[in-house]
Coordinates of C-alpha atoms in Angstrom, one line a residue:
X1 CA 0.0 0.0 0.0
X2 CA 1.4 3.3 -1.0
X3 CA 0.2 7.1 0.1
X4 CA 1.4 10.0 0.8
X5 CA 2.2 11.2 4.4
X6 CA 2.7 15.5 5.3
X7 CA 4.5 14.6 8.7
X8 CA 6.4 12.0 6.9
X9 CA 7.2 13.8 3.8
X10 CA 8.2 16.8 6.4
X11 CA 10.6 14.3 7.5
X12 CA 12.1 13.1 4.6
X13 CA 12.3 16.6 2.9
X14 CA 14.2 18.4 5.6
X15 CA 16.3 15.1 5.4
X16 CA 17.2 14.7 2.8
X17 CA 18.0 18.3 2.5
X18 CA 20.2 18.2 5.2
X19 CA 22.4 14.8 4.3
X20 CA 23.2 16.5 0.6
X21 CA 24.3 19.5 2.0
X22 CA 26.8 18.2 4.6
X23 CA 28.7 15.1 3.7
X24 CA 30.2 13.6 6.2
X25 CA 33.5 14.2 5.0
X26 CA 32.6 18.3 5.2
X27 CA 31.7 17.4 8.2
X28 CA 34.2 16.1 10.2
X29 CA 36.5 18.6 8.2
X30 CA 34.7 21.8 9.6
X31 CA 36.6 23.9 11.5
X32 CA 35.7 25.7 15.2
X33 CA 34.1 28.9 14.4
X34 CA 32.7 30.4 17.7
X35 CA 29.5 32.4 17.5
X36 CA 27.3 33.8 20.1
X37 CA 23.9 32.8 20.0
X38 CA 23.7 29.9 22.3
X39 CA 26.3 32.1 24.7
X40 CA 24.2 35.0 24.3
X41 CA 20.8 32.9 25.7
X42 CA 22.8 31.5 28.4
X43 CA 24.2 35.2 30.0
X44 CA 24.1 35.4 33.4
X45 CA 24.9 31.6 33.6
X46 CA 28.3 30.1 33.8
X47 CA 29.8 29.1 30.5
X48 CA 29.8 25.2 29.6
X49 CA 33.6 23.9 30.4
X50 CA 34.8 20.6 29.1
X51 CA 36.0 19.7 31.8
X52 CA 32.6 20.5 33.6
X53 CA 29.9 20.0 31.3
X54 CA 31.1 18.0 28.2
X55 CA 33.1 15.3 29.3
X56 CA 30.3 13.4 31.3
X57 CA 28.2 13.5 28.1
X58 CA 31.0 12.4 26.0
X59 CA 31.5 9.6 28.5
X60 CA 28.0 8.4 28.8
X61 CA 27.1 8.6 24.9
X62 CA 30.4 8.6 22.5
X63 CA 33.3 7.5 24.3
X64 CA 32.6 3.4 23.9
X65 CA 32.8 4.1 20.1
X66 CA 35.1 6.9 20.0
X67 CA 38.4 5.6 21.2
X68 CA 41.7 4.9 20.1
X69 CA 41.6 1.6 17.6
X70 CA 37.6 1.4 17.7
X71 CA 35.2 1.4 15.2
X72 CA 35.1 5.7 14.7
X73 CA 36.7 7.6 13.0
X74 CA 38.7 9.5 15.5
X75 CA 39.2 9.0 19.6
X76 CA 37.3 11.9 21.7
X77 CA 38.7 10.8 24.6
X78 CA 40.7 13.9 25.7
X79 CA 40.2 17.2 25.3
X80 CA 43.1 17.8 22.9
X81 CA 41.3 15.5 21.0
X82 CA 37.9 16.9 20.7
X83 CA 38.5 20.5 20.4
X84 CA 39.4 20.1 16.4
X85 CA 36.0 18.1 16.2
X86 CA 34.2 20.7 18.7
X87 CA 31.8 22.3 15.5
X88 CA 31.3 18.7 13.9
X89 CA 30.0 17.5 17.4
X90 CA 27.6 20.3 17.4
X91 CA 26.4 20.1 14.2
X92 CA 25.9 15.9 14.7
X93 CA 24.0 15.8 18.2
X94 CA 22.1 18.4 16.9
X95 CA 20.6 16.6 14.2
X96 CA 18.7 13.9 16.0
X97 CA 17.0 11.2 14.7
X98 CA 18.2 11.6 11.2
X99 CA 20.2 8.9 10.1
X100 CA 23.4 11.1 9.8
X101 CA 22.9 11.7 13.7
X102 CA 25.4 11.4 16.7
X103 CA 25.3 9.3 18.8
X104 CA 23.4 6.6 16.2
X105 CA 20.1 6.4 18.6
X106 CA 17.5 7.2 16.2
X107 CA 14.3 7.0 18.0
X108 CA 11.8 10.3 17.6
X109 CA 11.5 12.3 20.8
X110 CA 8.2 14.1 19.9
X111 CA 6.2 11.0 20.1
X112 CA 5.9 7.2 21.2
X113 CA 7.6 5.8 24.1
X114 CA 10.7 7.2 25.2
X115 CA 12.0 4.7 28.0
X116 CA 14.7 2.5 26.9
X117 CA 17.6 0.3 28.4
X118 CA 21.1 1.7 27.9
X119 CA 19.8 4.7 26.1
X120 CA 22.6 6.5 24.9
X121 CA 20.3 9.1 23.3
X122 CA 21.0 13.0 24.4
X123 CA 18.4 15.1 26.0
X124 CA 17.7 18.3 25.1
X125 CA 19.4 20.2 27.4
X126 CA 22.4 18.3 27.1
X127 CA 22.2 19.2 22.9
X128 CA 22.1 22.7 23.9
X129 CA 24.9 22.6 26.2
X130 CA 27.2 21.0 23.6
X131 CA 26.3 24.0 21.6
X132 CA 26.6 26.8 24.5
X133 CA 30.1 25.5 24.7
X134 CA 31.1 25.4 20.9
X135 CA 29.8 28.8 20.6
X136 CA 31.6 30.2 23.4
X137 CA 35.0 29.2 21.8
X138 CA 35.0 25.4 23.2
X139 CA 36.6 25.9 26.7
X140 CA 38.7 23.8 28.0
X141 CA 37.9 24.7 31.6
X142 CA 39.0 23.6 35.7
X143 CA 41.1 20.5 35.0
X144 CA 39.7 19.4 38.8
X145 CA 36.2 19.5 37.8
X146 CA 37.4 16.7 34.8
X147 CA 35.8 12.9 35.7
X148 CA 38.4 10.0 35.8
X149 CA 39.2 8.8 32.7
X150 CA 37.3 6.0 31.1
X151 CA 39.8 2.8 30.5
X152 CA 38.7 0.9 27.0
X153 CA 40.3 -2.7 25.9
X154 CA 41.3 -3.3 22.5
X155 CA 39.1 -3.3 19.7
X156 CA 36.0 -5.3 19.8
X157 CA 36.1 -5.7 23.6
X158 CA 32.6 -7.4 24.5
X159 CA 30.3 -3.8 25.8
X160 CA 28.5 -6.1 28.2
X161 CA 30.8 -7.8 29.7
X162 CA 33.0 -11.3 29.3
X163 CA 30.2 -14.2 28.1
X164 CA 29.7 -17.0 29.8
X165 CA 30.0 -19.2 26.3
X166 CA 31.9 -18.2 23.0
X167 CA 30.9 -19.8 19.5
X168 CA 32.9 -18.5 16.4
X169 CA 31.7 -18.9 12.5
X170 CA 35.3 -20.0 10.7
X171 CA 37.4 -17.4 9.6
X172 CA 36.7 -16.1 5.5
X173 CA 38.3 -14.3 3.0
X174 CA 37.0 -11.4 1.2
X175 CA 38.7 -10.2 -1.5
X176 CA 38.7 -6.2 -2.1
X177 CA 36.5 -5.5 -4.7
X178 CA 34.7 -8.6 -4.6
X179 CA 30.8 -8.5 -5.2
X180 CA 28.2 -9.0 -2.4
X181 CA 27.4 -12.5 -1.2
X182 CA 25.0 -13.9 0.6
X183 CA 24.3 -17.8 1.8
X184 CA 25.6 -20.4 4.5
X185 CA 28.5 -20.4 6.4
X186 CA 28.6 -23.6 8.2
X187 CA 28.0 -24.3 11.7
X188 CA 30.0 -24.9 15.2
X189 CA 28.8 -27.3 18.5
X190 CA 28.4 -24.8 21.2
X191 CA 30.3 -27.6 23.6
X192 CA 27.7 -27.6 26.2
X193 CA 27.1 -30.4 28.7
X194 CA 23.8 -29.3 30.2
X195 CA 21.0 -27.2 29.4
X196 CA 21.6 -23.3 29.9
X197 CA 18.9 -20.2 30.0
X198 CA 20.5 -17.3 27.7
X199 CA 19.9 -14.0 29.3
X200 CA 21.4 -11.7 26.7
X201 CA 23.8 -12.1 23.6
X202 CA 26.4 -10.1 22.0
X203 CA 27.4 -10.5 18.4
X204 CA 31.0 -9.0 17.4
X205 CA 32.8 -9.1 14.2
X206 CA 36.8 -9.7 14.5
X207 CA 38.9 -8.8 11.1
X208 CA 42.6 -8.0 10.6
X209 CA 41.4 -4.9 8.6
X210 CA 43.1 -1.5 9.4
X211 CA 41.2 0.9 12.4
X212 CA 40.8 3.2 9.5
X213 CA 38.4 3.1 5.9
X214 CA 38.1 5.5 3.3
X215 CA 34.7 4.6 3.3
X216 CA 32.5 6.8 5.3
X217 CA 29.8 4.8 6.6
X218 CA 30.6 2.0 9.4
X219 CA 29.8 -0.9 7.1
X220 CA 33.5 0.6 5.6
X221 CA 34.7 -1.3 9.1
X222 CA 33.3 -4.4 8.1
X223 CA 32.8 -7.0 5.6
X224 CA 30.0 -9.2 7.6
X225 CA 26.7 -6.8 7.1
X226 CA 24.2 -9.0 8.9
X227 CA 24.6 -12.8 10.0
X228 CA 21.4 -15.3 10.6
X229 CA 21.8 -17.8 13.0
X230 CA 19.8 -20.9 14.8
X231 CA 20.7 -23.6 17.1
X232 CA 19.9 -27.0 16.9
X233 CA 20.5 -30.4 18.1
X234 CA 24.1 -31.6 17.8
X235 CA 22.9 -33.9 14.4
X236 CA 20.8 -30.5 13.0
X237 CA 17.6 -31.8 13.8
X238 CA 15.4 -29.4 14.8
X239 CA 12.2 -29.5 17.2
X240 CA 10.5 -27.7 19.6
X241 CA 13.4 -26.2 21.1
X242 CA 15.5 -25.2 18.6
X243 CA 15.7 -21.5 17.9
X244 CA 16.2 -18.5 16.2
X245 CA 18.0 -15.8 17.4
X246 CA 18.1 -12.4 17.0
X247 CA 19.9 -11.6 13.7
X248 CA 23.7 -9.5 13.8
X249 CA 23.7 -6.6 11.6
X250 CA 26.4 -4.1 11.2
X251 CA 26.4 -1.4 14.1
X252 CA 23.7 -3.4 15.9
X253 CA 23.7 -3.3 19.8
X254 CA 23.2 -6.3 22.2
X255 CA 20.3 -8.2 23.1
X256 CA 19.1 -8.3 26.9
X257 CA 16.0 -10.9 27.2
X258 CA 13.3 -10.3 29.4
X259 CA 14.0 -11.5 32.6
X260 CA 10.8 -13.8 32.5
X261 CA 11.6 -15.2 28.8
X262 CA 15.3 -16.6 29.0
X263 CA 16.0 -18.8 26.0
X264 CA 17.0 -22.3 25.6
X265 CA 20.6 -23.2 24.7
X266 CA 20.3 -27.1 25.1
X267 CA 23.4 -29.2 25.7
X268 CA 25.3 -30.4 22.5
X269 CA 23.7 -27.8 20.7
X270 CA 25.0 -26.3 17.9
X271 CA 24.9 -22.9 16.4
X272 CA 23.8 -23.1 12.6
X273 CA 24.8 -20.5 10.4
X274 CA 22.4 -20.1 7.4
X275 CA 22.4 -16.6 6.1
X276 CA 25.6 -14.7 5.5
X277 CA 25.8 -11.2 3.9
X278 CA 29.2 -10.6 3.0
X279 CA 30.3 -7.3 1.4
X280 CA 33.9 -5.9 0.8
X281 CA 35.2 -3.3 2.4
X282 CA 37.5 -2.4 0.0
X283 CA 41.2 -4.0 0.7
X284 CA 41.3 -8.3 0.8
X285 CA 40.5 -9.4 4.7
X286 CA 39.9 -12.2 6.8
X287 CA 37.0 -12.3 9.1
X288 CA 35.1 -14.2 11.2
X289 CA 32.0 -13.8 13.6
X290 CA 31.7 -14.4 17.4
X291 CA 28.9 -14.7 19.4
X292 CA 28.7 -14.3 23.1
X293 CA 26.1 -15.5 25.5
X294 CA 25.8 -14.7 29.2
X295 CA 23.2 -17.6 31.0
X296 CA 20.9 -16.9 33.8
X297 CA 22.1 -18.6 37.0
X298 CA 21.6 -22.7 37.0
X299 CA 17.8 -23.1 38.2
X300 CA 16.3 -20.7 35.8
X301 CA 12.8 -21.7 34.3
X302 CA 11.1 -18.8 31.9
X303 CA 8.0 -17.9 32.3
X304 CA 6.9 -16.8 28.8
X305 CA 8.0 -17.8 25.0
X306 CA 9.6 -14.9 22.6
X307 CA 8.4 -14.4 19.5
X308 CA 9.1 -11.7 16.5
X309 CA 7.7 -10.0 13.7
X310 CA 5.1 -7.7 15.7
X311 CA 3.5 -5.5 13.3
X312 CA 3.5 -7.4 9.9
X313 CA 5.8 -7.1 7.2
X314 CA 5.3 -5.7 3.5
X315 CA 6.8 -8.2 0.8
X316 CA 6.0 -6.7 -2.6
X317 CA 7.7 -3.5 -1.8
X318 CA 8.2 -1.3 -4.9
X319 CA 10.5 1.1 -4.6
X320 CA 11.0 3.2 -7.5
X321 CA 14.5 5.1 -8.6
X322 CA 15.7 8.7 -8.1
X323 CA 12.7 9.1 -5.3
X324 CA 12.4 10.5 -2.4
X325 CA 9.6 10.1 0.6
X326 CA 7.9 6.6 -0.7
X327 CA 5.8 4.8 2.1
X328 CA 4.6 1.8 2.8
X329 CA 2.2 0.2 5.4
X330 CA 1.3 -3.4 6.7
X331 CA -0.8 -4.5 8.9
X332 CA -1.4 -7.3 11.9
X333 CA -4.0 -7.9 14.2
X334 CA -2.5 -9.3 17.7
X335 CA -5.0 -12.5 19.1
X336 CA -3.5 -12.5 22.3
X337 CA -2.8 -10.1 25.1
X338 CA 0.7 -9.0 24.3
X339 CA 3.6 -7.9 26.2
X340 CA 6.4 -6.1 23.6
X341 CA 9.7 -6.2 25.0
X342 CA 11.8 -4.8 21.8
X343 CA 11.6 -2.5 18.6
X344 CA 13.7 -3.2 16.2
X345 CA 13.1 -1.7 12.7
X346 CA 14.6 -3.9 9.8
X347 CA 14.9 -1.8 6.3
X348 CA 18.0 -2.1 3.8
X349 CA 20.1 0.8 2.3
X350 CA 16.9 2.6 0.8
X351 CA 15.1 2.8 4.3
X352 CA 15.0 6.3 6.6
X353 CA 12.1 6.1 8.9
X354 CA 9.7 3.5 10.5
X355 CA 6.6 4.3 12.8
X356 CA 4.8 1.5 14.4
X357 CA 1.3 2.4 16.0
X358 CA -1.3 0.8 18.0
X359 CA -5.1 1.2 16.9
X360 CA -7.4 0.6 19.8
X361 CA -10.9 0.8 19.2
X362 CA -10.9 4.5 17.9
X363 CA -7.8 5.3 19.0
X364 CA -4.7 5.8 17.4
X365 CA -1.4 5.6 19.5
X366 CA 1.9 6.1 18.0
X367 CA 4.6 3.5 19.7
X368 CA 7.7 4.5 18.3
X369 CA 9.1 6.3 15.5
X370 CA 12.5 6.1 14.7
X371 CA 15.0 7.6 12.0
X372 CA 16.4 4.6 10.2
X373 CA 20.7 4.2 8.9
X374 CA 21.3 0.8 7.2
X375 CA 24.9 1.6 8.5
X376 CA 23.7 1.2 12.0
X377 CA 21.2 -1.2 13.0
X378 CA 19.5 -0.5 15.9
X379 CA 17.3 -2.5 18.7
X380 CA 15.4 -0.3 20.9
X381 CA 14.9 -2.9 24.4
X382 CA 12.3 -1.5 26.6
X383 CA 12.1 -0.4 30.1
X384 CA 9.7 -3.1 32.3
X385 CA 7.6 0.0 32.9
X386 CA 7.3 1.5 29.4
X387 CA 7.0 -1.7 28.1
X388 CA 3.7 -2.1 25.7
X389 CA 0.8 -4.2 26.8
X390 CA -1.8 -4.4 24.5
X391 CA -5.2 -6.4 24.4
X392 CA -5.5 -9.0 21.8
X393 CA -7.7 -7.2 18.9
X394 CA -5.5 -4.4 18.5
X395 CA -4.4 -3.8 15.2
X396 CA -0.7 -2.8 14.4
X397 CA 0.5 -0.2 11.6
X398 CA 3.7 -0.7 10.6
X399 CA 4.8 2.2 8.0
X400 CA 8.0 2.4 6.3
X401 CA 9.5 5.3 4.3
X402 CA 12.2 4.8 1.6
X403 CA 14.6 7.4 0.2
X404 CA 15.8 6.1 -3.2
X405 CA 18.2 9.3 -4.2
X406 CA 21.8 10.4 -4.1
X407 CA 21.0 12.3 -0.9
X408 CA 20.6 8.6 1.0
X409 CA 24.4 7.8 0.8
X410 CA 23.3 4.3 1.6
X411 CA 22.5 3.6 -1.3
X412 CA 25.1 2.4 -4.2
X413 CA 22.9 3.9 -7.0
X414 CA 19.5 5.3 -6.7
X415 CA 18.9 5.3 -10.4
X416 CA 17.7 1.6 -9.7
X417 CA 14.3 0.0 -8.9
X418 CA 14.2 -1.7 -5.7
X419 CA 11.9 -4.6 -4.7
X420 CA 12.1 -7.6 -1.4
X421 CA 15.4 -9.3 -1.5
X422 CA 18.4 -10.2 1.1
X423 CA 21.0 -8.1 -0.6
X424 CA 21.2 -4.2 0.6
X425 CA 20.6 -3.3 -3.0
X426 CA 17.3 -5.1 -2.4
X427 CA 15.0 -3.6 0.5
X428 CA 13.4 -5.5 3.4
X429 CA 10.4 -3.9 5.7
X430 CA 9.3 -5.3 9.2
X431 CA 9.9 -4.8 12.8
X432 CA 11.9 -7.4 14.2
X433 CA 11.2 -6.5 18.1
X434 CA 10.3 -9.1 20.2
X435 CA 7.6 -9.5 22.7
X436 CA 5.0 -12.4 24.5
X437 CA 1.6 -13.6 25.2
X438 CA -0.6 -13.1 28.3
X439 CA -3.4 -14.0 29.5
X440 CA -6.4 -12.2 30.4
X441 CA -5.4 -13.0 34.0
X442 CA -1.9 -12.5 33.5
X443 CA -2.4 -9.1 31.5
X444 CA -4.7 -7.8 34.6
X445 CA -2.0 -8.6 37.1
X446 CA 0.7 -6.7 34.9
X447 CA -1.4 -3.7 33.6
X448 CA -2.2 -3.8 37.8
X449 CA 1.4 -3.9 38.4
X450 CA 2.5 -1.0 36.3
X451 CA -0.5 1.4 38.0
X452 CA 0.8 0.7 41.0
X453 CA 4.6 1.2 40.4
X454 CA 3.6 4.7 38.4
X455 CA 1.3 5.3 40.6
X456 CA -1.6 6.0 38.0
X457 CA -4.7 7.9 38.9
X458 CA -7.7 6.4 36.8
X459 CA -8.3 8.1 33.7
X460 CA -4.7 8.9 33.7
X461 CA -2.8 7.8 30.4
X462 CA 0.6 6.2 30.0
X463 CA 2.1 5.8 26.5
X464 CA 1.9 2.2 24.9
X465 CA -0.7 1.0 27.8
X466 CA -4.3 1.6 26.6
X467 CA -6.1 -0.3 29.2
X468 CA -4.0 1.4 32.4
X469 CA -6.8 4.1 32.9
X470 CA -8.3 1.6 33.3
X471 CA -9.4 1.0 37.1
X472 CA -10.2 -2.8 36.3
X473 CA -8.8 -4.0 33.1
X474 CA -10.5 -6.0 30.9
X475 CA -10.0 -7.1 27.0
X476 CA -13.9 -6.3 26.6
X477 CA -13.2 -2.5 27.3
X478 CA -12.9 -1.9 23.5
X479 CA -16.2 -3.2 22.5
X480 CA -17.6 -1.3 25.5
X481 CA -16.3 2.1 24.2
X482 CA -17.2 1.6 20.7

């Protein structure tokens, strides 16, 4: 389904705008300029320090990628190192959810949910700070009021800690200049001797490529751009408990399970790898994949199954060349009680924005939209309290915009038609977020448990929860109302 969309349009205009007109060579080349307006709104106030004010934000949101030897383009770990980039770090917090944004957390603050874990998204205040202090000539500031240095291992050091269990893909050439490929890659026993509960995992690619790439997206770091993987008995015979796992794509963070929906790594498992894209990167490399999982303590029993795919997916997309601000929409109608732990939207190179919404009787309730960068796949894990809970009925709208022009950089040549396909020159569109099934018992006791720990008045309305102003939930409430 295809129609047109003023908020989205909006969007993609000042967007795309914005990504031809500052490359991000231009800007990570711009020099410190200092100017006056944000200084001149802030008199009276003291001046934003480095030492003081930037730091901690640096810290918190940009230091884990930017450090010596890591995956960006330049360490901001000092202030002799930031002041050169001081404008360019204006100019890329500022920007928000658009793909070319700093740091990459592209989820919409004017609507939706806006409670996530590890969100290293910047507030408003903090934006403007950054820019207070670039406009007033980038002080350095009280070396004493500087925090302790953060201390980073090498290069793909694991950001949640060491895992419990290891399982590597074997090691591959990719020859520079070498065309995309996509298929198997074999498979590896996970060694296990007993059956563990997998609490999160943590997918990390390890190459002997150089720190640097004249390529200017992070994919230019890489040459594995997203990695399928199940498990299975140690003979590949699958049943009830075999599963599949949250997919690795380039620039994607970990994945931190529900604490009541751990899942299954049986013993002699093995970990099946059946869909490989592999891309060069420019210069011949060898690479291979690891994946880390941390288990609940021995004991654990889940209390609910994870599934996918909330919100439908759209198959025939038709994405024409040299256009901007095309949408699409699909729809799904959820037949249980439903619990969403996860948003994750899933385009290719064409895709800038995703909104997924909830319609609930007559209401229309926007669950998140996010900006969308093929270069840095994003899952968006939930707080327990902002967590959705949605009666069964409800219908999901998933809608996906597509900018097929030379001012997505994403994409290799926009004169092209795109349709569904695994490559990035093809286009995919679904949410891949995760979630569970309750009860009508169990969905009362948790739509009960989140009015208490809120402390919700009736009537009173909480993003992503239609039934909490609700005094006594029930799934009948719809039918009531309409």
């Amino acid at each position: 389904m295809r129609s047109n969309h003023s908020r989205g349009q909006g969007r993609l205009a000042g967007l795309s705008r914005a990504v031809v007109a500052v490359g991000v060579a231009t800007l990570f080349a711009m020099a410190v300029a200092p100017t006056t307006s944000h200084a001149q709104s802030a008199a009276g106030a003291a001046p934003a320090t480095f030492t003081k004010d930037i730091a901690p934000i640096l810290q918190r949101s940009c230091q884990s990628c930017h450090h010596p030897n890591s995956v960006a383009p330049m360490s901001l770990m000092t202030y002799e190192e930031v002041r050169p980039w001081a404008r360019s770090i204006k100019l890329r917090t500022g920007q928000r959810s658009r793909p070319d944004a700093m740091p990459p957390w592209y989820i919409e603050k004017d609507s939706g949910i806006q409670q996530f874990q590890d969100d290293m998204s910047l507030s408003d205040a903090e934006i403007a700070k950054i820019a207070a202090w670039v406009d007033s000539g980038a002080p350095r500031g009280n070396p004493a009021d500087e925090p302790k240095a953060l201390s980073f291992a090498n290069e793909g050091e694991w950001r949640f800690g060491k895992p419990d269990l290891v399982v590597s893909t074997k090691t591959l050439d990719v020859v520079a200049g070498s065309p995309d490929w996509w298929g198997p890659i074999g498979d590896a026993l996970t060694g296990l001797t007993e059956d563990r509960y997998v609490s999160s995992v943590e997918v990390r690619e390890i190459n002997n490529a150089e720190a640097k790439s004249e390529r200017q997206t992070i994919g230019g770091r890489y040459v594995f751009h997203h990695l399928v993987y199940i498990t299975t008995g140690p003979n590949g015979e699958m049943d009830a408990n075999s599963a599949v796992w949250p997919p690795h794509s380039v620039g994607r963070n970990a994945d931190v399970f529900d604490p009541d929906s751990g899942r299954l790594l049986k013993a002699g498992s093995k970990v099946v790898f059946n869909s490989a894209h592999m891309h060069s990167r420019g210069s011949d490399t060898k690479a291979h994949v690891e994946i880390g999982f941390k288990f609940h303590p021995k004991g654990y029993k889940p209390k609910k199954v994870l599934r996918g795919g909330y919100g439908g997916a759209v198959y025939d997309l038709d994405i024409r060349g040299n256009e901007a601000n095309q949408k699409f929409e699909a729809f799904s109608t959820l037949m249980d009680n439903t619990k969403l732990i996860a948003y994750e939207p899933h385009m290719h190179a064409a895709g800038v924005r995703m909104c997924l919404e909830a319609i609930w009787g007559s209401v229309v309730e926007t669950i998140n939209c996010s900006g969308y960068n093929h270069s840095w796949v994003r899952t968006y894990n939930y707080t327990e309290d902002s967590a959705p809970l949605l009666p069964k009925g409800t219908i999901l709208r998933l809608t996906g915009y597509f900018d097929n022009t030379p001012a997505n950089k994403n994409v290799s040549d926009p004169r092209n038609w795109q349709g569904m396909g695994h490559r990035s020159m093809d286009n995919m569109m679904f949410n891949l977020g995760e979630g569970y099934s309750l009860s009508d018992e169990e969905f009362q006791q948790e739509i009960a448990k989140r009015r208490e720990r809120l402390k919700l008045k009736p009537g009173q309305v909480v993003p992503g929860c239609p039934l909490c102003a609700v005094s006594r939930p029930t799934t009948a409430t719809a039918q009531q109302n309409q």
